Amino acid sequence: MKKVVSVLTAILILTQVQVFAQNSNGHNPLGQTLNAITTAVPFLSIAPDSRAGAMGDIGCATSTDGNSQSYNPAKYAFSDYEFGFSVSYSPWLRNLVNDINLAYLSGYWRITDMDAIAMSLRYFSLGNIEFMDEYGNFISNQNPNEFAIDFTYSRKLIDQLSIAITPRFIYSNLTAGQYVGGEETKAGLAGAADLSLFYEQDFDVKAFENTTLRAGLCISNMGNKMSYSSGTLRRDFLPTNLKLGVGYEMNFDGYNKLTVNGEINKLLVPTNPIYATDSMGRIEYNEAGDPIIEYGMNPDVSVPQGMIQSFYDAPGGFKEELQEVMWALGAEYSYRDLFFFRLGYFHESPYKGNRQFVSLGAGIKYSVFGIDVSYLIAVKQYHPLANTLRFTLNFDFVSTNKNDLKKQGRLK
């Protein structure tokens, strides 16, 4: 029996490459079994562009580029360019299907030396899906899709520190109005916001012509839960995420530059608890009809409470909380800011999704135009993300204002 909910849920889980295991007898409360955190619209967690994709999905504390909107919008206030835009495309999960795609468009404008605005559109197509009823009868072919559009205002608080706020509208049409469990479904709608900080400071070091230290913090997708029905179907958390990053740029001689970066991420979403079960492995319920929690905490809470609770609610205690922290390392070498070579590594616990991969990529930039490409190599064989390609076109335009050119070192 092919159920609509089962198909769409499977696609969503694969999109984020998370494996979810139902609680049962034999579940180890010390966190030594699969207990991944699942959310609505996981496409918001996908790194959409080639530069970050080539460095292990790192972007919170890298230098400013046209795709900073997806990682840390506060970086735009430090842009060396007046305005620009970027277009990215990635065939997604090609090892499984051939018609899932992610497209990303972003643009920015540095209004003054102190502030900037930006916006982006992220579009995710889940390809063609054949809908069947509970008896296996064909209903229709549909093309489910999701998108998010957002706007940013970024401003420097001091010369070395900036802040940004990013409101976001999210639309997720996965079921095309089909009936599921006797209820008519609808497109999921949500509003969310990001809050981000960015720090950038130049230093004089004898061994290098100059160096730059960068650090970033971003809490993304803080918003209401999403539902695909006005009835009794569950409401799911958005992928609210805490991201911390640091980067160090070394300019050797004016021609050769190397940047190294590190980053950690944690979903601010409640962890699935362990429910008490009977001798047959069936979940037990109390007199009020609620499932009895044996380990962990109740995940059906408000968004603010869920964000706070996510730091201490794992059934396996502190050990499992540490497993929920994803980390990545990345490096970028550039020659004369013309040719770029990148390498990265991303790690997620095997018990929380098992995304572990090496990524690499290259880019070239000439005048206002740049092109980047990245390639993902999965650590595990037959991984759904293996061989993922991303392509990005960048256009950055220098200010023609003489004062701006002097500050950027382009005019004496």
Tab-separated table of N, CA and C in Angstrom, residues 233-358:
chain	number	residue	atom	x	y	z
A	233	LEU	N	-3.929	16.590	12.051
A	233	LEU	CA	-2.573	16.181	11.722
A	233	LEU	C	-1.570	16.990	12.531
A	234	ARG	N	-0.425	16.399	12.805
A	234	ARG	CA	0.564	17.006	13.693
A	234	ARG	C	1.148	18.279	13.100
A	235	ARG	N	1.638	19.123	13.976
A	235	ARG	CA	2.344	20.341	13.596
A	235	ARG	C	3.814	20.139	13.924
A	236	ASP	N	4.670	20.421	12.967
A	236	ASP	CA	6.095	20.147	13.111
A	236	ASP	C	6.896	21.429	13.273
A	237	PHE	N	8.002	21.320	14.012
A	237	PHE	CA	8.912	22.440	14.187
A	237	PHE	C	9.628	22.752	12.878
A	238	LEU	N	9.950	24.014	12.689
A	238	LEU	CA	10.865	24.399	11.615
A	238	LEU	C	12.289	24.019	12.031
A	239	PRO	N	13.226	23.925	11.082
A	239	PRO	CA	14.605	23.581	11.446
A	239	PRO	C	15.372	24.766	12.047
A	240	THR	N	14.906	25.209	13.219
A	240	THR	CA	15.602	26.277	13.938
A	240	THR	C	17.017	25.814	14.276
A	241	ASN	N	18.004	26.628	13.945
A	241	ASN	CA	19.390	26.167	14.036
A	241	ASN	C	20.290	27.237	14.648
A	242	LEU	N	21.173	26.782	15.539
A	242	LEU	CA	22.198	27.650	16.112
A	242	LEU	C	23.517	27.351	15.422
A	243	LYS	N	24.159	28.386	14.900
A	243	LYS	CA	25.396	28.212	14.147
A	243	LYS	C	26.471	29.145	14.710
A	244	LEU	N	27.654	28.583	14.980
A	244	LEU	CA	28.799	29.349	15.452
A	244	LEU	C	29.989	29.040	14.548
A	245	GLY	N	30.692	30.086	14.122
A	245	GLY	CA	31.822	29.870	13.227
A	245	GLY	C	32.967	30.811	13.503
A	246	VAL	N	34.163	30.397	13.105
A	246	VAL	CA	35.352	31.231	13.220
A	246	VAL	C	36.231	30.988	11.999
A	247	GLY	N	36.891	32.023	11.522
A	247	GLY	CA	37.753	31.904	10.356
A	247	GLY	C	38.985	32.773	10.490
A	248	TYR	N	40.073	32.326	9.870
A	248	TYR	CA	41.337	33.072	9.941
A	248	TYR	C	41.933	33.119	8.540
A	249	GLU	N	42.134	34.337	8.041
A	249	GLU	CA	42.650	34.551	6.690
A	249	GLU	C	44.089	35.032	6.746
A	250	MET	N	44.961	34.367	5.987
A	250	MET	CA	46.389	34.712	5.940
A	250	MET	C	46.762	35.130	4.519
A	251	ASN	N	47.181	36.372	4.380
A	251	ASN	CA	47.611	36.906	3.087
A	251	ASN	C	49.127	36.860	3.055
A	252	PHE	N	49.690	35.914	2.285
A	252	PHE	CA	51.129	35.665	2.330
A	252	PHE	C	51.950	36.776	1.664
A	253	ASP	N	51.559	37.165	0.453
A	253	ASP	CA	52.398	38.121	-0.279
A	253	ASP	C	51.617	39.034	-1.216
A	254	GLY	N	50.346	39.134	-1.026
A	254	GLY	CA	49.552	39.961	-1.917
A	254	GLY	C	48.994	39.183	-3.099
A	255	TYR	N	49.544	38.007	-3.341
A	255	TYR	CA	49.070	37.159	-4.433
A	255	TYR	C	48.429	35.871	-3.915
A	256	ASN	N	49.032	35.307	-2.880
A	256	ASN	CA	48.582	34.028	-2.350
A	256	ASN	C	47.897	34.232	-0.994
A	257	LYS	N	46.712	33.659	-0.889
A	257	LYS	CA	45.912	33.843	0.325
A	257	LYS	C	45.301	32.497	0.736
A	258	LEU	N	45.314	32.230	2.030
A	258	LEU	CA	44.721	31.011	2.559
A	258	LEU	C	43.816	31.354	3.727
A	259	THR	N	42.622	30.795	3.701
A	259	THR	CA	41.662	30.977	4.786
A	259	THR	C	41.266	29.627	5.346
A	260	VAL	N	41.296	29.489	6.668
A	260	VAL	CA	40.851	28.254	7.333
A	260	VAL	C	39.654	28.602	8.214
A	261	ASN	N	38.679	27.697	8.254
A	261	ASN	CA	37.426	27.965	8.963
A	261	ASN	C	36.963	26.742	9.738
A	262	GLY	N	36.272	27.004	10.841
A	262	GLY	CA	35.623	25.950	11.613
A	262	GLY	C	34.224	26.383	11.991
A	263	GLU	N	33.323	25.423	12.130
A	263	GLU	CA	31.931	25.774	12.402
A	263	GLU	C	31.224	24.633	13.117
A	264	ILE	N	30.315	24.987	14.021
A	264	ILE	CA	29.461	23.998	14.674
A	264	ILE	C	28.001	24.418	14.518
A	265	ASN	N	27.116	23.415	14.465
A	265	ASN	CA	25.681	23.644	14.329
A	265	ASN	C	24.922	22.764	15.300
A	266	LYS	N	23.794	23.283	15.765
A	266	LYS	CA	22.896	22.470	16.589
A	266	LYS	C	21.459	22.877	16.322
A	267	LEU	N	20.608	21.887	16.022
A	267	LEU	CA	19.187	22.160	15.866
A	267	LEU	C	18.566	22.500	17.218
A	268	LEU	N	17.839	23.605	17.261
A	268	LEU	CA	17.154	24.011	18.486
A	268	LEU	C	15.722	23.490	18.455
A	269	VAL	N	15.623	22.178	18.361
A	269	VAL	CA	14.350	21.466	18.241
A	269	VAL	C	14.359	20.319	19.253
A	270	PRO	N	13.232	20.055	19.932
A	270	PRO	CA	13.201	18.975	20.914
A	270	PRO	C	13.604	17.621	20.338
A	271	THR	N	14.270	16.816	21.166
A	271	THR	CA	14.683	15.467	20.777
A	271	THR	C	13.563	14.480	21.051
A	272	ASN	N	13.431	13.470	20.187
A	272	ASN	CA	12.423	12.443	20.394
A	272	ASN	C	12.685	11.699	21.705
A	273	PRO	N	11.680	11.565	22.573
A	273	PRO	CA	11.878	10.843	23.836
A	273	PRO	C	11.769	9.334	23.624
A	274	ILE	N	12.011	8.582	24.688
A	274	ILE	CA	11.783	7.138	24.686
A	274	ILE	C	10.486	6.889	25.439
A	275	TYR	N	9.520	6.264	24.782
A	275	TYR	CA	8.226	6.007	25.399
A	275	TYR	C	8.211	4.630	26.054
A	276	ALA	N	7.497	4.520	27.152
A	276	ALA	CA	7.344	3.236	27.832
A	276	ALA	C	6.534	2.294	26.949
A	277	THR	N	6.938	1.024	26.914
A	277	THR	CA	6.245	0.034	26.097
A	277	THR	C	5.905	-1.197	26.930
A	278	ASP	N	4.909	-1.932	26.462
A	278	ASP	CA	4.524	-3.163	27.150
A	278	ASP	C	5.358	-4.324	26.617
A	279	SER	N	5.018	-5.547	27.039
A	279	SER	CA	5.792	-6.720	26.645
A	279	SER	C	5.706	-7.009	25.153
A	280	MET	N	4.692	-6.451	24.490
A	280	MET	CA	4.535	-6.647	23.049
A	280	MET	C	5.193	-5.538	22.237
A	281	GLY	N	5.839	-4.587	22.946
A	281	GLY	CA	6.497	-3.489	22.256
A	281	GLY	C	5.577	-2.352	21.888
A	282	ARG	N	4.363	-2.336	22.407
A	282	ARG	CA	3.406	-1.272	22.118
A	282	ARG	C	3.542	-0.139	23.133
A	283	ILE	N	3.434	1.088	22.656
A	283	ILE	CA	3.565	2.247	23.536
A	283	ILE	C	2.417	2.281	24.542
A	284	GLU	N	2.745	2.546	25.785
A	284	GLU	CA	1.737	2.619	26.840
A	284	GLU	C	1.245	4.057	27.008
A	285	TYR	N	-0.009	4.200	27.414
A	285	TYR	CA	-0.628	5.510	27.562
A	285	TYR	C	-1.166	5.674	28.979
A	286	ASN	N	-1.187	6.928	29.445
A	286	ASN	CA	-1.741	7.201	30.764
A	286	ASN	C	-3.255	7.383	30.670
A	287	GLU	N	-3.865	7.735	31.782
A	287	GLU	CA	-5.322	7.863	31.810
A	287	GLU	C	-5.833	8.991	30.927
A	288	ALA	N	-4.993	9.987	30.693
A	288	ALA	CA	-5.394	11.107	29.841
A	288	ALA	C	-5.231	10.794	28.357
A	289	GLY	N	-4.701	9.616	28.050
A	289	GLY	CA	-4.522	9.235	26.654
A	289	GLY	C	-3.205	9.678	26.054
A	290	ASP	N	-2.302	10.175	26.901
A	290	ASP	CA	-0.996	10.612	26.414
A	290	ASP	C	0.027	9.490	26.566
A	291	PRO	N	0.953	9.359	25.630
A	291	PRO	CA	1.975	8.321	25.749
A	291	PRO	C	2.871	8.577	26.963
A	292	ILE	N	3.250	7.509	27.642
A	292	ILE	CA	4.086	7.631	28.835
A	292	ILE	C	5.549	7.727	28.419
A	293	ILE	N	6.226	8.773	28.861
A	293	ILE	CA	7.628	8.984	28.519
A	293	ILE	C	8.499	8.327	29.590
A	294	GLU	N	9.369	7.429	29.144
A	294	GLU	CA	10.271	6.739	30.060
A	294	GLU	C	11.586	7.488	30.222
A	295	TYR	N	12.119	7.984	29.114
A	295	TYR	CA	13.349	8.782	29.135
A	295	TYR	C	13.138	10.000	28.233
A	296	GLY	N	13.735	11.117	28.626
A	296	GLY	CA	13.588	12.324	27.829
A	296	GLY	C	12.446	13.186	28.300
A	297	MET	N	12.006	14.095	27.428
A	297	MET	CA	10.976	15.054	27.782
A	297	MET	C	9.927	15.135	26.688
A	298	ASN	N	8.791	15.693	27.044
A	298	ASN	CA	7.677	15.841	26.103
A	298	ASN	C	8.072	16.803	24.976
A	299	PRO	N	8.043	16.363	23.706
A	299	PRO	CA	8.432	17.245	22.608
A	299	PRO	C	7.309	18.161	22.135
A	300	ASP	N	6.086	17.947	22.613
A	300	ASP	CA	4.952	18.758	22.177
A	300	ASP	C	4.861	20.013	23.029
A	301	VAL	N	5.754	20.961	22.743
A	301	VAL	CA	5.829	22.201	23.507
A	301	VAL	C	5.844	23.378	22.542
A	302	SER	N	5.802	24.582	23.079
A	302	SER	CA	5.846	25.778	22.241
A	302	SER	C	7.220	25.942	21.618
A	303	VAL	N	7.314	26.799	20.613
A	303	VAL	CA	8.586	27.018	19.931
A	303	VAL	C	9.654	27.590	20.870
A	304	PRO	N	9.371	28.661	21.636
A	304	PRO	CA	10.403	29.168	22.554
A	304	PRO	C	10.851	28.125	23.571
A	305	GLN	N	9.891	27.382	24.147
A	305	GLN	CA	10.256	26.355	25.114
A	305	GLN	C	11.056	25.245	24.449
A	306	GLY	N	10.684	24.903	23.217
A	306	GLY	CA	11.409	23.870	22.501
A	306	GLY	C	12.849	24.249	22.230
A	307	MET	N	13.100	25.524	21.914
A	307	MET	CA	14.458	25.985	21.665
A	307	MET	C	15.318	25.847	22.918
A	308	ILE	N	14.754	26.225	24.065
A	308	ILE	CA	15.496	26.121	25.328
A	308	ILE	C	15.650	24.656	25.734
A	309	GLN	N	14.565	23.909	25.617
A	309	GLN	CA	14.555	22.506	26.023
A	309	GLN	C	15.531	21.664	25.207
A	310	SER	N	15.809	22.085	23.976
A	310	SER	CA	16.668	21.291	23.091
A	310	SER	C	18.083	21.113	23.630
A	311	PHE	N	18.481	21.913	24.620
A	311	PHE	CA	19.826	21.807	25.171
A	311	PHE	C	19.935	20.744	26.271
A	312	TYR	N	18.795	20.222	26.759
A	312	TYR	CA	18.899	19.292	27.884
A	312	TYR	C	17.837	18.185	27.865
A	313	ASP	N	17.174	17.949	26.742
A	313	ASP	CA	16.065	16.994	26.738
A	313	ASP	C	16.386	15.645	26.110
A	314	ALA	N	17.615	15.408	25.664
A	314	ALA	CA	17.949	14.139	25.006
A	314	ALA	C	17.790	12.977	25.971
A	315	PRO	N	17.171	11.876	25.546
A	315	PRO	CA	16.968	10.720	26.437
A	315	PRO	C	18.273	10.157	26.979
A	316	GLY	N	19.344	10.261	26.205
A	316	GLY	CA	20.636	9.732	26.633
A	316	GLY	C	21.458	10.703	27.430
A	317	GLY	N	20.870	11.827	27.845
A	317	GLY	CA	21.589	12.790	28.662
A	317	GLY	C	22.621	13.591	27.888
A	318	PHE	N	23.650	14.037	28.613
A	318	PHE	CA	24.653	14.933	28.029
A	318	PHE	C	25.392	14.281	26.862
A	319	LYS	N	25.596	12.981	26.940
A	319	LYS	CA	26.284	12.277	25.864
A	319	LYS	C	25.513	12.378	24.559
A	320	GLU	N	24.207	12.231	24.627
A	320	GLU	CA	23.395	12.347	23.421
A	320	GLU	C	23.281	13.795	22.962
A	321	GLU	N	23.279	14.733	23.893
A	321	GLU	CA	23.263	16.149	23.511
A	321	GLU	C	24.495	16.488	22.674
A	322	LEU	N	25.652	15.954	23.057
A	322	LEU	CA	26.868	16.207	22.279
A	322	LEU	C	26.773	15.609	20.882
A	323	GLN	N	26.060	14.486	20.758
A	323	GLN	CA	25.894	13.872	19.448
A	323	GLN	C	25.082	14.752	18.502
A	324	GLU	N	24.287	15.648	19.062
A	324	GLU	CA	23.454	16.515	18.236
A	324	GLU	C	24.210	17.726	17.693
A	325	VAL	N	25.452	17.883	18.091
A	325	VAL	CA	26.270	18.986	17.594
A	325	VAL	C	27.006	18.535	16.331
A	326	MET	N	26.722	19.181	15.215
A	326	MET	CA	27.418	18.912	13.961
A	326	MET	C	28.598	19.868	13.839
A	327	TRP	N	29.690	19.409	13.237
A	327	TRP	CA	30.848	20.280	13.079
A	327	TRP	C	31.440	20.123	11.689
A	328	ALA	N	32.142	21.158	11.256
A	328	ALA	CA	32.732	21.157	9.915
A	328	ALA	C	34.015	21.975	9.909
A	329	LEU	N	34.921	21.603	9.025
A	329	LEU	CA	36.173	22.317	8.798
A	329	LEU	C	36.289	22.615	7.305
A	330	GLY	N	36.824	23.784	6.985
A	330	GLY	CA	36.960	24.139	5.579
A	330	GLY	C	38.144	25.059	5.341
A	331	ALA	N	38.656	25.040	4.128
A	331	ALA	CA	39.785	25.890	3.751
A	331	ALA	C	39.594	26.386	2.324
A	332	GLU	N	40.097	27.591	2.082
A	332	GLU	CA	40.030	28.195	0.751
A	332	GLU	C	41.369	28.847	0.411
A	333	TYR	N	41.938	28.452	-0.706
A	333	TYR	CA	43.172	29.074	-1.204
A	333	TYR	C	42.834	29.889	-2.447
A	334	SER	N	43.364	31.099	-2.510
A	334	SER	CA	43.125	31.934	-3.680
A	334	SER	C	44.427	32.525	-4.201
A	335	TYR	N	44.510	32.656	-5.505
A	335	TYR	CA	45.657	33.280	-6.158
A	335	TYR	C	45.191	34.554	-6.839
A	336	ARG	N	45.673	35.682	-6.308
A	336	ARG	CA	45.355	37.009	-6.830
A	336	ARG	C	43.844	37.273	-6.849
A	337	ASP	N	43.116	36.621	-5.960
A	337	ASP	CA	41.654	36.745	-5.924
A	337	ASP	C	41.031	36.463	-7.289
A	338	LEU	N	41.715	35.613	-8.045
A	338	LEU	CA	41.264	35.253	-9.384
A	338	LEU	C	40.900	33.775	-9.478
A	339	PHE	N	41.793	32.902	-8.959
A	339	PHE	CA	41.543	31.471	-8.941
A	339	PHE	C	41.356	31.008	-7.484
A	340	PHE	N	40.396	30.120	-7.269
A	340	PHE	CA	40.074	29.665	-5.922
A	340	PHE	C	39.998	28.136	-5.887
A	341	PHE	N	40.569	27.574	-4.829
A	341	PHE	CA	40.512	26.131	-4.616
A	341	PHE	C	40.060	25.886	-3.176
A	342	ARG	N	39.106	24.972	-3.003
A	342	ARG	CA	38.475	24.814	-1.694
A	342	ARG	C	38.382	23.341	-1.308
A	343	LEU	N	38.393	23.115	0.017
A	343	LEU	CA	38.317	21.763	0.564
A	343	LEU	C	37.597	21.827	1.899
A	344	GLY	N	36.786	20.811	2.221
A	344	GLY	CA	36.061	20.829	3.484
A	344	GLY	C	35.667	19.441	3.948
A	345	TYR	N	35.254	19.376	5.214
A	345	TYR	CA	34.767	18.128	5.800
A	345	TYR	C	33.616	18.457	6.737
A	346	PHE	N	32.549	17.660	6.651
A	346	PHE	CA	31.366	17.834	7.497
A	346	PHE	C	31.113	16.537	8.252
A	347	HIS	N	30.773	16.678	9.554
A	347	HIS	CA	30.553	15.491	10.389
A	347	HIS	C	29.264	15.629	11.180
A	348	GLU	N	28.459	14.579	11.114
A	348	GLU	CA	27.253	14.447	11.925
A	348	GLU	C	27.258	13.046	12.536
A	349	SER	N	26.841	12.933	13.770
A	349	SER	CA	26.860	11.654	14.473
A	349	SER	C	26.075	10.582	13.717
A	350	PRO	N	26.578	9.340	13.697
A	350	PRO	CA	25.835	8.239	13.067
A	350	PRO	C	24.460	8.021	13.690
A	351	TYR	N	24.286	8.459	14.938
A	351	TYR	CA	23.010	8.274	15.618
A	351	TYR	C	22.038	9.426	15.370
A	352	LYS	N	22.517	10.469	14.684
A	352	LYS	CA	21.686	11.654	14.471
A	352	LYS	C	21.498	12.005	12.995
A	353	GLY	N	21.858	11.107	12.102
A	353	GLY	CA	21.677	11.367	10.677
A	353	GLY	C	22.801	10.843	9.807
A	354	ASN	N	24.021	10.796	10.391
A	354	ASN	CA	25.166	10.172	9.716
A	354	ASN	C	25.581	10.865	8.428
A	355	ARG	N	25.428	12.183	8.366
A	355	ARG	CA	26.000	12.918	7.236
A	355	ARG	C	27.480	13.143	7.512
A	356	GLN	N	28.319	12.457	6.795
A	356	GLN	CA	29.762	12.596	6.912
A	356	GLN	C	30.328	12.608	5.495
A	357	PHE	N	30.946	13.717	5.129
A	357	PHE	CA	31.425	13.802	3.750
A	357	PHE	C	32.597	14.766	3.630
A	358	VAL	N	33.384	14.529	2.597
A	358	VAL	CA	34.456	15.430	2.167
A	358	VAL	C	33.942	16.183	0.950
